[in-house]
PDB file of C-alpha atoms and ligand atoms in Angstrom:
ATOM      1  CA  UNK A   1    -238.028  35.719  56.368  1.00 61.00           C
ATOM      2  CA  UNK A   2    -238.779  31.958  56.237  1.00 61.00           C
ATOM      3  CA  UNK A   3    -236.910  29.839  58.797  1.00 67.00           C
ATOM      4  CA  UNK A   4    -233.689  28.226  57.543  1.00 66.00           C
ATOM      5  CA  UNK A   5    -234.087  24.589  56.594  1.00 69.00           C
ATOM      6  CA  UNK A   6    -231.799  21.614  56.700  1.00 82.00           C
ATOM      7  CA  UNK A   7    -232.581  17.943  56.149  1.00 86.00           C
ATOM      8  CA  UNK A   8    -233.795  16.385  59.378  1.00 94.00           C
ATOM      9  CA  UNK A   9    -234.353  19.768  61.063  1.00 97.00           C
ATOM     10  CA  UNK A  10    -237.637  21.620  61.422  1.00 97.00           C
ATOM     11  CA  UNK A  11    -237.394  25.145  62.765  1.00 97.00           C
ATOM     12  CA  UNK A  12    -240.773  25.967  64.236  1.00 97.00           C
ATOM     13  CA  UNK A  13    -241.646  29.439  63.110  1.00 94.00           C
ATOM     14  CA  UNK A  14    -244.232  31.382  65.077  1.00 97.00           C
ATOM     15  CA  UNK A  15    -244.304  35.002  66.238  1.00 98.00           C
ATOM     16  CA  UNK A  16    -244.796  33.989  69.892  1.00 98.00           C
ATOM     17  CA  UNK A  17    -241.809  31.648  69.714  1.00 98.00           C
ATOM     18  CA  UNK A  18    -239.618  34.291  68.058  1.00 98.00           C
ATOM     19  CA  UNK A  19    -240.660  36.824  70.704  1.00 98.00           C
ATOM     20  CA  UNK A  20    -239.934  34.459  73.599  1.00 98.00           C
ATOM     21  CA  UNK A  21    -236.611  33.258  72.130  1.00 98.00           C
ATOM     22  CA  UNK A  22    -235.430  36.894  71.995  1.00 98.00           C
ATOM     23  CA  UNK A  23    -236.272  37.275  75.705  1.00 98.00           C
ATOM     24  CA  UNK A  24    -234.501  34.000  76.448  1.00 98.00           C
ATOM     25  CA  UNK A  25    -231.330  35.197  74.741  1.00 98.00           C
ATOM     26  CA  UNK A  26    -231.282  38.482  76.676  1.00 98.00           C
ATOM     27  CA  UNK A  27    -228.516  38.358  79.298  1.00 98.00           C
ATOM     28  CA  UNK A  28    -230.693  40.529  81.602  1.00 97.00           C
ATOM     29  CA  UNK A  29    -233.449  37.895  81.807  1.00 98.00           C
ATOM     30  CA  UNK A  30    -233.652  36.574  85.371  1.00 97.00           C
ATOM     31  CA  UNK A  31    -233.386  32.910  86.233  1.00 97.00           C
ATOM     32  CA  UNK A  32    -237.089  32.900  87.185  1.00 97.00           C
ATOM     33  CA  UNK A  33    -238.173  34.377  83.829  1.00 98.00           C
ATOM     34  CA  UNK A  34    -235.717  32.158  81.950  1.00 98.00           C
ATOM     35  CA  UNK A  35    -237.339  29.089  83.514  1.00 98.00           C
ATOM     36  CA  UNK A  36    -240.809  30.258  82.561  1.00 98.00           C
ATOM     37  CA  UNK A  37    -239.766  31.083  78.992  1.00 98.00           C
ATOM     38  CA  UNK A  38    -238.116  27.679  78.456  1.00 98.00           C
ATOM     39  CA  UNK A  39    -241.303  26.006  79.632  1.00 98.00           C
ATOM     40  CA  UNK A  40    -243.562  28.212  77.502  1.00 98.00           C
ATOM     41  CA  UNK A  41    -241.515  27.780  74.327  1.00 98.00           C
ATOM     42  CA  UNK A  42    -241.465  24.008  74.810  1.00 98.00           C
ATOM     43  CA  UNK A  43    -245.254  24.063  75.167  1.00 98.00           C
ATOM     44  CA  UNK A  44    -245.709  26.165  72.023  1.00 98.00           C
ATOM     45  CA  UNK A  45    -243.445  23.788  70.077  1.00 98.00           C
ATOM     46  CA  UNK A  46    -245.452  20.794  71.269  1.00 97.00           C
ATOM     47  CA  UNK A  47    -248.427  21.793  69.119  1.00 95.00           C
ATOM     48  CA  UNK A  48    -246.329  21.332  65.962  1.00 95.00           C
ATOM     49  CA  UNK A  49    -244.163  18.441  67.138  1.00 97.00           C
ATOM     50  CA  UNK A  50    -247.183  16.279  68.006  1.00 97.00           C
ATOM     51  CA  UNK A  51    -249.050  16.975  64.782  1.00 95.00           C
ATOM     52  CA  UNK A  52    -248.533  13.390  63.540  1.00 94.00           C
ATOM     53  CA  UNK A  53    -249.619  11.624  66.746  1.00 96.00           C
ATOM     54  CA  UNK A  54    -252.040   8.805  66.015  1.00 94.00           C
ATOM     55  CA  UNK A  55    -255.486   8.940  67.576  1.00 96.00           C
ATOM     56  CA  UNK A  56    -258.129   6.274  68.030  1.00 97.00           C
ATOM     57  CA  UNK A  57    -261.905   6.674  68.013  1.00 98.00           C
ATOM     58  CA  UNK A  58    -263.811   6.744  71.311  1.00 98.00           C
ATOM     59  CA  UNK A  59    -267.408   7.297  72.315  1.00 98.00           C
ATOM     60  CA  UNK A  60    -268.129  10.316  74.491  1.00 98.00           C
ATOM     61  CA  UNK A  61    -271.321  10.842  76.431  1.00 98.00           C
ATOM     62  CA  UNK A  62    -272.149  14.538  76.457  1.00 98.00           C
ATOM     63  CA  UNK A  63    -274.886  15.896  78.761  1.00 98.00           C
ATOM     64  CA  UNK A  64    -277.240  15.501  75.771  1.00 98.00           C
ATOM     65  CA  UNK A  65    -276.219  12.436  73.763  1.00 98.00           C
ATOM     66  CA  UNK A  66    -273.477  10.038  72.799  1.00 98.00           C
ATOM     67  CA  UNK A  67    -271.021  11.192  70.158  1.00 98.00           C
ATOM     68  CA  UNK A  68    -267.718  10.245  68.598  1.00 98.00           C
ATOM     69  CA  UNK A  69    -264.405  11.566  69.843  1.00 98.00           C
ATOM     70  CA  UNK A  70    -260.726  10.731  69.598  1.00 98.00           C
ATOM     71  CA  UNK A  71    -257.949   9.976  72.028  1.00 97.00           C
ATOM     72  CA  UNK A  72    -254.186   9.763  71.618  1.00 96.00           C
ATOM     73  CA  UNK A  73    -253.420   6.147  70.756  1.00 95.00           C
ATOM     74  CA  UNK A  74    -249.791   5.984  71.826  1.00 93.00           C
ATOM     75  CA  UNK A  75    -247.985   6.018  75.156  1.00 97.00           C
ATOM     76  CA  UNK A  76    -245.866   9.137  75.288  1.00 98.00           C
ATOM     77  CA  UNK A  77    -242.585   9.516  77.122  1.00 98.00           C
ATOM     78  CA  UNK A  78    -240.725  12.771  77.679  1.00 98.00           C
ATOM     79  CA  UNK A  79    -237.029  12.347  78.295  1.00 98.00           C
ATOM     80  CA  UNK A  80    -235.186  15.457  79.418  1.00 98.00           C
ATOM     81  CA  UNK A  81    -231.405  15.398  79.174  1.00 98.00           C
ATOM     82  CA  UNK A  82    -230.232  16.604  82.591  1.00 96.00           C
ATOM     83  CA  UNK A  83    -229.953  19.217  83.700  1.00 94.00           C
ATOM     84  CA  UNK A  84    -231.269  21.794  81.277  1.00 97.00           C
ATOM     85  CA  UNK A  85    -233.844  19.536  79.594  1.00 98.00           C
ATOM     86  CA  UNK A  86    -235.767  19.494  82.885  1.00 98.00           C
ATOM     87  CA  UNK A  87    -236.893  23.042  82.187  1.00 98.00           C
ATOM     88  CA  UNK A  88    -238.882  21.880  79.152  1.00 98.00           C
ATOM     89  CA  UNK A  89    -240.890  19.164  80.905  1.00 98.00           C
ATOM     90  CA  UNK A  90    -243.504  21.194  82.754  1.00 98.00           C
ATOM     91  CA  UNK A  91    -244.768  23.108  79.711  1.00 98.00           C
ATOM     92  CA  UNK A  92    -245.244  19.905  77.729  1.00 98.00           C
ATOM     93  CA  UNK A  93    -246.823  17.973  80.606  1.00 98.00           C
ATOM     94  CA  UNK A  94    -249.457  20.689  80.897  1.00 97.00           C
ATOM     95  CA  UNK A  95    -250.567  19.734  77.376  1.00 97.00           C
ATOM     96  CA  UNK A  96    -249.973  15.970  77.678  1.00 97.00           C
ATOM     97  CA  UNK A  97    -250.730  15.191  81.332  1.00 97.00           C
ATOM     98  CA  UNK A  98    -250.541  11.426  80.785  1.00 96.00           C
ATOM     99  CA  UNK A  99    -246.983  11.581  79.455  1.00 98.00           C
ATOM    100  CA  UNK A 100    -244.472   9.543  81.385  1.00 98.00           C
ATOM    101  CA  UNK A 101    -241.133  11.131  82.160  1.00 98.00           C
ATOM    102  CA  UNK A 102    -237.728   9.453  81.923  1.00 98.00           C
ATOM    103  CA  UNK A 103    -234.350  11.033  82.622  1.00 98.00           C
ATOM    104  CA  UNK A 104    -230.973  10.861  80.941  1.00 98.00           C
ATOM    105  CA  UNK A 105    -228.096  12.269  82.959  1.00 97.00           C
ATOM    106  CA  UNK A 106    -225.271  13.620  80.800  1.00 93.00           C
ATOM    107  CA  UNK A 107    -222.905  16.533  81.097  1.00 89.00           C
ATOM    108  CA  UNK A 108    -220.416  17.898  78.662  1.00 85.00           C
ATOM    109  CA  UNK A 109    -216.816  17.782  79.866  1.00 89.00           C
ATOM    110  CA  UNK A 110    -215.680  21.409  79.715  1.00 85.00           C
ATOM    111  CA  UNK A 111    -212.241  20.557  78.273  1.00 88.00           C
ATOM    112  CA  UNK A 112    -212.966  17.737  75.827  1.00 91.00           C
ATOM    113  CA  UNK A 113    -216.628  18.710  75.117  1.00 87.00           C
ATOM    114  CA  UNK A 114    -217.351  14.964  75.237  1.00 91.00           C
ATOM    115  CA  UNK A 115    -220.564  13.839  76.959  1.00 92.00           C
ATOM    116  CA  UNK A 116    -220.183  12.044  80.287  1.00 94.00           C
ATOM    117  CA  UNK A 117    -223.096   9.761  81.183  1.00 95.00           C
ATOM    118  CA  UNK A 118    -224.236   9.469  84.824  1.00 96.00           C
ATOM    119  CA  UNK A 119    -227.911   8.435  84.896  1.00 97.00           C
ATOM    120  CA  UNK A 120    -230.446   6.622  82.734  1.00 98.00           C
ATOM    121  CA  UNK A 121    -234.034   5.707  83.545  1.00 98.00           C
ATOM    122  CA  UNK A 122    -236.872   5.659  81.010  1.00 98.00           C
ATOM    123  CA  UNK A 123    -240.388   4.167  80.901  1.00 97.00           C
ATOM    124  CA  UNK A 124    -240.567   0.518  79.855  1.00 96.00           C
ATOM    125  CA  UNK A 125    -241.085  -1.300  77.633  1.00 97.00           C
ATOM    126  CA  UNK A 126    -239.341   1.366  75.595  1.00 97.00           C
ATOM    127  CA  UNK A 127    -240.567  -0.044  72.284  1.00 97.00           C
ATOM    128  CA  UNK A 128    -244.171   0.761  73.282  1.00 96.00           C
ATOM    129  CA  UNK A 129    -243.554   4.485  73.665  1.00 98.00           C
ATOM    130  CA  UNK A 130    -243.236   7.503  71.467  1.00 98.00           C
ATOM    131  CA  UNK A 131    -240.220   9.335  72.935  1.00 98.00           C
ATOM    132  CA  UNK A 132    -239.630  13.068  72.940  1.00 98.00           C
ATOM    133  CA  UNK A 133    -236.028  13.761  73.919  1.00 98.00           C
ATOM    134  CA  UNK A 134    -235.670  17.267  75.394  1.00 98.00           C
ATOM    135  CA  UNK A 135    -232.650  19.562  75.671  1.00 98.00           C
ATOM    136  CA  UNK A 136    -232.615  23.321  75.093  1.00 98.00           C
ATOM    137  CA  UNK A 137    -229.173  23.263  73.431  1.00 98.00           C
ATOM    138  CA  UNK A 138    -227.859  21.310  70.434  1.00 98.00           C
ATOM    139  CA  UNK A 139    -224.254  22.550  70.201  1.00 97.00           C
ATOM    140  CA  UNK A 140    -221.641  20.007  69.033  1.00 96.00           C
ATOM    141  CA  UNK A 141    -224.351  17.343  69.149  1.00 97.00           C
ATOM    142  CA  UNK A 142    -222.307  15.048  71.392  1.00 95.00           C
ATOM    143  CA  UNK A 143    -224.824  14.997  74.262  1.00 96.00           C
ATOM    144  CA  UNK A 144    -227.893  14.450  72.060  1.00 97.00           C
ATOM    145  CA  UNK A 145    -226.137  11.719  70.055  1.00 97.00           C
ATOM    146  CA  UNK A 146    -225.127   9.895  73.245  1.00 97.00           C
ATOM    147  CA  UNK A 147    -228.631  10.266  74.718  1.00 97.00           C
ATOM    148  CA  UNK A 148    -230.248   8.881  71.557  1.00 98.00           C
ATOM    149  CA  UNK A 149    -227.754   5.989  71.560  1.00 97.00           C
ATOM    150  CA  UNK A 150    -228.764   5.147  75.127  1.00 97.00           C
ATOM    151  CA  UNK A 151    -232.467   5.394  74.292  1.00 98.00           C
ATOM    152  CA  UNK A 152    -232.081   3.077  71.308  1.00 98.00           C
ATOM    153  CA  UNK A 153    -230.047   0.599  73.378  1.00 98.00           C
ATOM    154  CA  UNK A 154    -232.986   0.543  75.816  1.00 98.00           C
ATOM    155  CA  UNK A 155    -235.289  -0.439  72.940  1.00 98.00           C
ATOM    156  CA  UNK A 156    -236.786   2.892  71.867  1.00 98.00           C
ATOM    157  CA  UNK A 157    -237.806   2.880  68.216  1.00 97.00           C
ATOM    158  CA  UNK A 158    -239.804   6.055  67.814  1.00 97.00           C
ATOM    159  CA  UNK A 159    -237.900   9.140  68.936  1.00 98.00           C
ATOM    160  CA  UNK A 160    -238.116  12.853  68.199  1.00 98.00           C
ATOM    161  CA  UNK A 161    -235.700  15.445  69.541  1.00 98.00           C
ATOM    162  CA  UNK A 162    -236.951  18.842  70.668  1.00 98.00           C
ATOM    163  CA  UNK A 163    -234.377  21.551  71.351  1.00 98.00           C
ATOM    164  CA  UNK A 164    -234.689  25.305  71.605  1.00 98.00           C
ATOM    165  CA  UNK A 165    -231.459  26.523  69.983  1.00 98.00           C
ATOM    166  CA  UNK A 166    -229.557  24.423  67.450  1.00 98.00           C
ATOM    167  CA  UNK A 167    -226.137  25.061  65.907  1.00 98.00           C
ATOM    168  CA  UNK A 168    -225.239  23.935  62.364  1.00 97.00           C
ATOM    169  CA  UNK A 169    -222.461  21.620  63.596  1.00 97.00           C
ATOM    170  CA  UNK A 170    -224.767  19.925  66.080  1.00 98.00           C
ATOM    171  CA  UNK A 171    -227.570  19.412  63.585  1.00 98.00           C
ATOM    172  CA  UNK A 172    -225.128  17.975  61.029  1.00 97.00           C
ATOM    173  CA  UNK A 173    -223.551  15.593  63.559  1.00 97.00           C
ATOM    174  CA  UNK A 174    -226.872  14.511  65.050  1.00 98.00           C
ATOM    175  CA  UNK A 175    -228.655  13.865  61.762  1.00 98.00           C
ATOM    176  CA  UNK A 176    -225.606  11.955  60.466  1.00 97.00           C
ATOM    177  CA  UNK A 177    -225.660   9.712  63.562  1.00 98.00           C
ATOM    178  CA  UNK A 178    -229.462   9.406  63.870  1.00 98.00           C
ATOM    179  CA  UNK A 179    -231.059  10.028  60.485  1.00 97.00           C
ATOM    180  CA  UNK A 180    -234.279   8.416  61.754  1.00 97.00           C
ATOM    181  CA  UNK A 181    -234.801  10.988  64.532  1.00 98.00           C
ATOM    182  CA  UNK A 182    -236.412  14.259  63.478  1.00 97.00           C
ATOM    183  CA  UNK A 183    -235.018  17.368  65.153  1.00 98.00           C
ATOM    184  CA  UNK A 184    -237.256  20.319  66.052  1.00 98.00           C
ATOM    185  CA  UNK A 185    -235.787  23.652  67.093  1.00 98.00           C
ATOM    186  CA  UNK A 186    -237.101  27.099  67.982  1.00 98.00           C
ATOM    187  CA  UNK A 187    -233.995  28.775  66.508  1.00 98.00           C
ATOM    188  CA  UNK A 188    -231.156  27.764  64.207  1.00 97.00           C
ATOM    189  CA  UNK A 189    -228.070  29.775  65.160  1.00 98.00           C
ATOM    190  CA  UNK A 190    -224.904  30.775  63.332  1.00 97.00           C
ATOM    191  CA  UNK A 191    -221.994  28.810  64.785  1.00 98.00           C
ATOM    192  CA  UNK A 192    -220.081  27.572  67.814  1.00 98.00           C
ATOM    193  CA  UNK A 193    -217.317  29.523  69.503  1.00 97.00           C
ATOM    194  CA  UNK A 194    -213.953  27.955  70.427  1.00 95.00           C
ATOM    195  CA  UNK A 195    -215.410  26.749  73.759  1.00 93.00           C
ATOM    196  CA  UNK A 196    -218.334  25.003  72.065  1.00 95.00           C
ATOM    197  CA  UNK A 197    -220.925  27.653  72.988  1.00 97.00           C
ATOM    198  CA  UNK A 198    -223.620  28.520  70.479  1.00 98.00           C
ATOM    199  CA  UNK A 199    -223.424  32.011  68.892  1.00 98.00           C
ATOM    200  CA  UNK A 200    -225.454  34.126  69.307  1.00 98.00           C
ATOM    201  CA  UNK A 201    -227.054  31.515  71.595  1.00 98.00           C
ATOM    202  CA  UNK A 202    -228.213  32.195  75.112  1.00 98.00           C
ATOM    203  CA  UNK A 203    -225.235  31.149  77.232  1.00 98.00           C
ATOM    204  CA  UNK A 204    -225.177  28.125  79.515  1.00 97.00           C
ATOM    205  CA  UNK A 205    -228.777  26.939  79.641  1.00 97.00           C
ATOM    206  CA  UNK A 206    -228.365  24.821  82.782  1.00 96.00           C
ATOM    207  CA  UNK A 207    -226.696  27.612  84.739  1.00 96.00           C
ATOM    208  CA  UNK A 208    -229.294  30.167  83.660  1.00 97.00           C
ATOM    209  CA  UNK A 209    -232.185  27.833  84.501  1.00 97.00           C
ATOM    210  CA  UNK A 210    -230.925  26.856  87.909  1.00 96.00           C
ATOM    211  CA  UNK A 211    -229.049  30.037  88.837  1.00 93.00           C
ATOM    212  CA  UNK A 212    -225.749  28.232  89.303  1.00 93.00           C
ATOM    213  CA  UNK A 213    -223.569  31.001  87.907  1.00 79.00           C
TER     214      UNK A 213
HETATM  215  C1  PRP B   1    -225.545  21.520  77.870  1.00 91.25           C
HETATM  216  C2  PRP B   1    -226.873  21.378  77.161  1.00 91.25           C
HETATM  217  C3  PRP B   1    -226.688  20.085  76.385  1.00 91.25           C
HETATM  218  C4  PRP B   1    -225.230  20.159  76.009  1.00 91.25           C
HETATM  219  C5  PRP B   1    -225.139  20.576  74.570  1.00 91.25           C
HETATM  220  O1  PRP B   1    -225.490  20.694  78.978  1.00 91.25           O
HETATM  221  O2  PRP B   1    -227.977  21.356  78.039  1.00 91.25           O
HETATM  222  O3  PRP B   1    -226.972  18.917  77.138  1.00 91.25           O
HETATM  223  O4  PRP B   1    -224.620  21.132  76.845  1.00 91.25           O
HETATM  224  O5  PRP B   1    -223.830  20.544  74.142  1.00 91.25           O
HETATM  225  P1  PRP B   1    -223.310  19.517  73.038  1.00 91.25           P
HETATM  226  O6  PRP B   1    -224.328  19.526  71.937  1.00 91.25           O
HETATM  227  O7  PRP B   1    -221.998  20.110  72.620  1.00 91.25           O
HETATM  228  O8  PRP B   1    -223.166  18.182  73.677  1.00 91.25           O
HETATM  229  P2  PRP B   1    -224.237  20.683  79.971  1.00 91.25           P
HETATM  230  O9  PRP B   1    -223.228  19.683  79.526  1.00 91.25           O
HETATM  231  O10 PRP B   1    -223.746  22.080  80.180  1.00 91.25           O
HETATM  232  O11 PRP B   1    -224.861  20.088  81.301  1.00 91.25           O
HETATM  233  P3  PRP B   1    -225.908  20.723  82.309  1.00 91.25           P
HETATM  234  O12 PRP B   1    -227.247  20.766  81.599  1.00 91.25           O
HETATM  235  O13 PRP B   1    -225.914  19.754  83.441  1.00 91.25           O
HETATM  236  O14 PRP B   1    -225.440  22.090  82.689  1.00 91.25           O
HETATM  237  N1  URA B   2    -224.542  24.173  76.239  1.00 91.25           N
HETATM  238  C1  URA B   2    -225.148  25.318  76.646  1.00 91.25           C
HETATM  239  O1  URA B   2    -225.817  25.353  77.685  1.00 91.25           O
HETATM  240  N2  URA B   2    -225.010  26.413  75.868  1.00 91.25           N
HETATM  241  C2  URA B   2    -224.308  26.399  74.722  1.00 91.25           C
HETATM  242  O2  URA B   2    -224.227  27.443  74.059  1.00 91.25           O
HETATM  243  C3  URA B   2    -223.682  25.200  74.326  1.00 91.25           C
HETATM  244  C4  URA B   2    -223.836  24.090  75.102  1.00 91.25           C
END
């Protein structure tokens, strides 16, 4: 079955990703395995998400002669939304070792579901970087919208958002607020429950990553 589509959203469809997302959802998956899966899925998604990165020509001296090669032409910044976004950094950095890493601290108030901001630090000048905002969960969209607002206020102009599981309400809210930011997801789920959790989802990503519950 082809992945569901929605304007602004790309669901990255690959057997390895589908396999690993199923393991991630499983309530029996340990915190250690959960961490590894989040990292691996983020790495697999990176191949597709970076497809449009600009390269520039370089000369490479092989052991035999000089030839032409290419290198990534843009500074890249990964910006995990704390806490759960941290789990996606390592897998991507393994593929893009020169990437700089910023941090946006936000948590969702359990009663109001509104994002509460507590930390912001990203590479400067922001306008020089291609930003990849990272968070496993796009639920109501409040956290991702607030994070993108903060990034834009800091001067970022070129932003993509990589999440693992997206809910319809979150995608609709995020793309309405930030139509210029493409959203990539590994899975597009059915709905939110009354507490704002994604169904079928995978539970609380931060707690499962860090073993806090
Ligand atoms: C989770 C998740 C997102 C947010 C998504 O973080 O990692 O940041 O909820 O929900 P939303 O789309 O409705 O805003 P949480 O607030 O639980 O913080 P944590 O990562 O520190 O646990
Ligand atoms: N945050 C999570 O960690 N999980 C959800 O299902 C929704 C928001």
